[in-house]
Amino acid sequence: MGCLVMLLELRDVAYRYVDGAVALERISMTVETGDRLAILGANGSGKSTLLRILNGLIFPTSGVALFRGQELSERALSAPDLKHEFRRTVGFVFQNADAQLFNATVEEEIAFGPGQLGLSRAETHERTHDVMRFLGIEHLSERPPFRLSGGEKRKVAIASVLSMNPEVLIFDEPFLGLDPRSQAWLVRTITQLQSAGKTTIVATHTLDTLPKIADRALVLSEAHQVVSAGPLSPILADENLLRSANLVE
Amino acid sequence: MHIPDAYLSPATEAVAFVVMAPIWMVAVRKTSHSLSSRQTPLLSVGAAFCFAVQMFNIPAIGGTSAHALGATLLAILVGPWAALMGISLELAIQALLFGDGGILSLGANCFDMGFVAVFVGYGLYRLLVGSRSGSGMRSIVAAGVAAYVGTVSASFSAGLLLGIQPAIAHDQAGHALYCPFGLSVAIPAMVITHMLVAGPAEAIITVAALAYLRRTYPELIADHAKPHLGTGLRLARGLAWVLVLTPLGLIANGSAWGEWELTELRRMVGYAPAGIMQAKPIIRPLLPDYGFAGSTGGFLVGLGYLVSAFIGCALVAGFTRTLLHRRTVEPMEQSSPGAPGGSLPDWMVLPNPPCTVSSSHGGPWLERALLRMREKVASSIASETVARQAGLLQSVQPTAKTVGFLILLLSVAVSRSFLVLVLLALAILVSSAASRVPIADFVQRVGATTAFFGLIVAVPVAFQTVSPGSTIWSVFGITVSVGGVHSAALILLRLACGIGLAILWNLTTPWRRLIRSFHSLGVPNLVLTTATLTYRYLFVTVETLADMVEARTSRQAGGLSKREARLYAGTGSAVLFSKSLAFSEELHLAMQSRSFDSFPKSEPSRRLSGVDFVFLLAAIAALAISYGVSGHVA
Ligand SMILES: Nc1ncnc2c1ncn2[C@@H]1O[C@H](COP(=O)(O)OP(=O)(O)OP(=O)(O)O)[C@@H](O)[C@H]1O
Ligand SMILES: [Mg+2]
């Protein structure tokens, strides 16, 4: 095998938005197959930006992002082969569920991903209905996604990614707006997916559920830099660290 | 279809304003009667949506661009008069804030894309639907046809305005001063690109949006599709009939615009548009399917149009079928909310089966166009910060500034002298520096917009195809003439000055002040409130669109086939409309809960002082010099 090729890797990445706002500074990190990673940080520390880079939606202002050793850049992702491999491997549930929904009905929304994988019509249909049943949203199938309640939208957004069955699942604040029963269900689902061998990356402020869904964490400071990375439990035990990152009062 | 200032003679622009003035007045009166408060956000979202739709354009020979309009859709949703107002406002925002389409040519642009497109489209729609209520499938198909015809008619009208320019505005040597293409080039260039590209796009957008809104916002369609507008309706129907009969007339007569022009116009104005004869063989091959026109007789010309129309309609019909076919799926019976849970489905535990990569491409131009649009909107946000700084032009009182800039624009439009234009350009640069505008960005913005609108016209002018004159050099049978280069440079320079003025004006004036200056110049409050809402919703619409593209990118593994791309454009725009509507309804509620009623709040403007008079005098001097030097006065 020679040297180990990481699933996802960032090397010295910085990101600035067009209006000049700094969102990330000197970030290096790696993700291996089977990782259960949590991204922690206060509001505005750059979690969502980091995840969007990991999903190849935006590209580093400096530094590189790698997927299985290949650079993720606008150019590289316009090549059909890499694009296809990357998009079917990495799925991303946005922080803003509203922004993630672009299809005419809930059913079309969920069927979009499987359609992209070249599955047959019947398989796509089966997957779509499996997922809707799994999330308890079958009754919404004909509704337009943007005329749903906040929590319903989030469930549809999660369903639309689950139906692609990606190997890497990135969740940005997935518990936002879910009722307690649905939150518990989502925690259970994430652990089930992990035991099926999926890699998960979760950005969240909900510290209490964290130990169930992650064993490694990366903490971003308000200066948009990594202040700590490593096993979860020592990080959660380090009061000073959490306070300096504004994660606890 | 946005005509920039440099392509129309001031006389044409003035006539267009004179024609539009009463139409706008009627529109304001009708709208203030019929616009319920819930409809104001709808109209503004509609206008913002039209803005987004129009940004996806391709350059068209003849000097402007081809794109869908959204006019018929808006007219069906809010009625023709309100739609006319919405589109006029949206065009004004484009001209004032983004330099798309001229400020002085706003009247002409509103005539084509507002009046003609709305009333032909809506009239034909009502004609086809008859007196039934407007929610059946038949009415949706009718809307598609009407939208297609409405767009093509608007392009015809634009082509007509452009095409008469060489005949009415040229210097003694016969060099064109404004649009250099005669009717025989301008009309087919505009009409055929719209028949083949923009018209089908418009129809697809209209059909998809209506079919979708019928399900997501049934109350919208039910409310406004009833025939309830007396005069508007009669006017619209009349126009639609004229239009339906025109192609028949063309064929029956054995004459068409191309042929009609040379002989008739020469007699009418005593001038054969310079170089039009030579233009034909060169310009022709550049146009797809243009080979039809100008062949032996008017019959063939008419046939050319009909064939293009047929292809366009076939595209639309094909899409409508796909759309309707997809919609015939029986809705599932509504079950009650289920509980989430159970074990993972089997396929989720296993890796995905391997599959082949679909090799189809397409779609990236959409993303590029979107990027352009976002940059523009972002730069408009950035311009508000410049506008709030202290600086030379920022200190001029808004009303004086509005009047002054209009005079300056006029002086650019009438000028025929190189020297005067160069001096004006320098003055623009100096005053932007004095207003602390970032010069590099400014020059780049002006340059890019000028190039987009200008090169496609200037290049053929420089070659001796449309301008007579002594030859500079000649290769491969293409000649470059002194007169041609002179004309081309003049047109480009005038274009750049006009765009530069518009952008400078925008950069140094915050939106609120601009609105207040129009208020003190007598523009009704309803219009300004709607304009301001439209301006707000513009950002919402563009951001919503950007989100949708990003969400799609995140899950899009394969490419897009042609059919998928059409479906994407259709359903995408329908969803965009509904999404921004849903969002702006909330925004409107939020504004109301903070007790919003109208813009602008009656806040007195500063009284005129020294700097304002200096600015106005400078503008008047520029106009006088430009007019005098240009040989208008012997
Ligand atoms: N579209 C944007 N344009 C400009 N700046 C942005 C944009 N999105 C985010 N930012 C800025 O980038 C920084 C990082 O934002 P990001 O959304 O990544 O934070 P976050 O850690 O996800 O915060 P939260 O916990 O609130 O979700 C912030 O300072 C934010 O203001
Ligand atoms: Mg975030």
Tab-separated table of C-alpha atoms and ligand atoms in Angstrom, chain A residues 17 19 21-23 41-49 95 173 205 224, ligand 1:
chain	number	residue	atom	x	y	z
A	17	TYR	CA	-15.432	35.258	1.640
A	19	ASP	CA	-16.472	40.585	0.937
A	21	ALA	CA	-14.557	38.307	5.824
A	22	VAL	CA	-12.025	35.796	7.170
A	23	ALA	CA	-13.698	32.474	7.927
A	41	GLY	CA	-16.717	26.055	17.877
A	42	ALA	CA	-18.660	29.166	18.792
A	43	ASN	CA	-21.005	30.966	16.383
A	44	GLY	CA	-19.072	32.387	13.473
A	45	SER	CA	-15.934	30.349	14.177
A	46	GLY	CA	-16.007	28.793	10.702
A	47	LYS	CA	-17.580	25.343	11.149
A	48	SER	CA	-19.987	25.643	8.251
A	49	THR	CA	-17.290	27.077	6.011
A	95	GLN	CA	-27.187	23.936	8.377
A	173	GLU	CA	-26.151	21.266	13.140
A	205	HIS	CA	-23.244	22.922	19.790
A	224	HIS	CA	-11.000	30.801	13.032
C	1	LIG	N1	-21.726	34.084	2.705
C	1	LIG	C1	-20.884	34.720	3.527
C	1	LIG	N2	-20.331	35.880	3.149
C	1	LIG	C2	-19.475	36.533	3.948
C	1	LIG	N3	-19.099	36.096	5.154
C	1	LIG	C3	-19.613	34.945	5.604
C	1	LIG	C4	-20.534	34.199	4.820
C	1	LIG	N4	-20.874	33.098	5.505
C	1	LIG	C5	-20.206	33.163	6.669
C	1	LIG	N5	-19.442	34.267	6.756
C	1	LIG	C6	-18.550	34.663	7.845
C	1	LIG	O1	-17.560	33.659	7.993
C	1	LIG	C7	-17.344	33.355	9.355
C	1	LIG	C8	-17.563	31.875	9.595
C	1	LIG	O2	-18.924	31.558	9.321
C	1	LIG	P1	-19.494	30.094	9.475
C	1	LIG	O3	-20.865	30.101	8.900
C	1	LIG	O4	-18.536	29.133	8.904
C	1	LIG	O5	-19.564	29.944	11.077
C	1	LIG	P2	-20.132	28.748	11.955
C	1	LIG	O6	-19.018	28.303	12.800
C	1	LIG	O7	-20.791	27.746	11.115
C	1	LIG	O8	-21.203	29.504	12.864
C	1	LIG	P3	-22.616	28.973	13.477
C	1	LIG	O9	-22.322	28.236	14.707
C	1	LIG	O10	-23.329	30.249	13.809
C	1	LIG	O11	-23.279	28.189	12.432
C	1	LIG	C9	-18.282	34.255	10.141
C	1	LIG	O12	-17.526	35.320	10.642
C	1	LIG	C10	-19.299	34.730	9.159
C	1	LIG	O13	-19.685	36.056	9.444
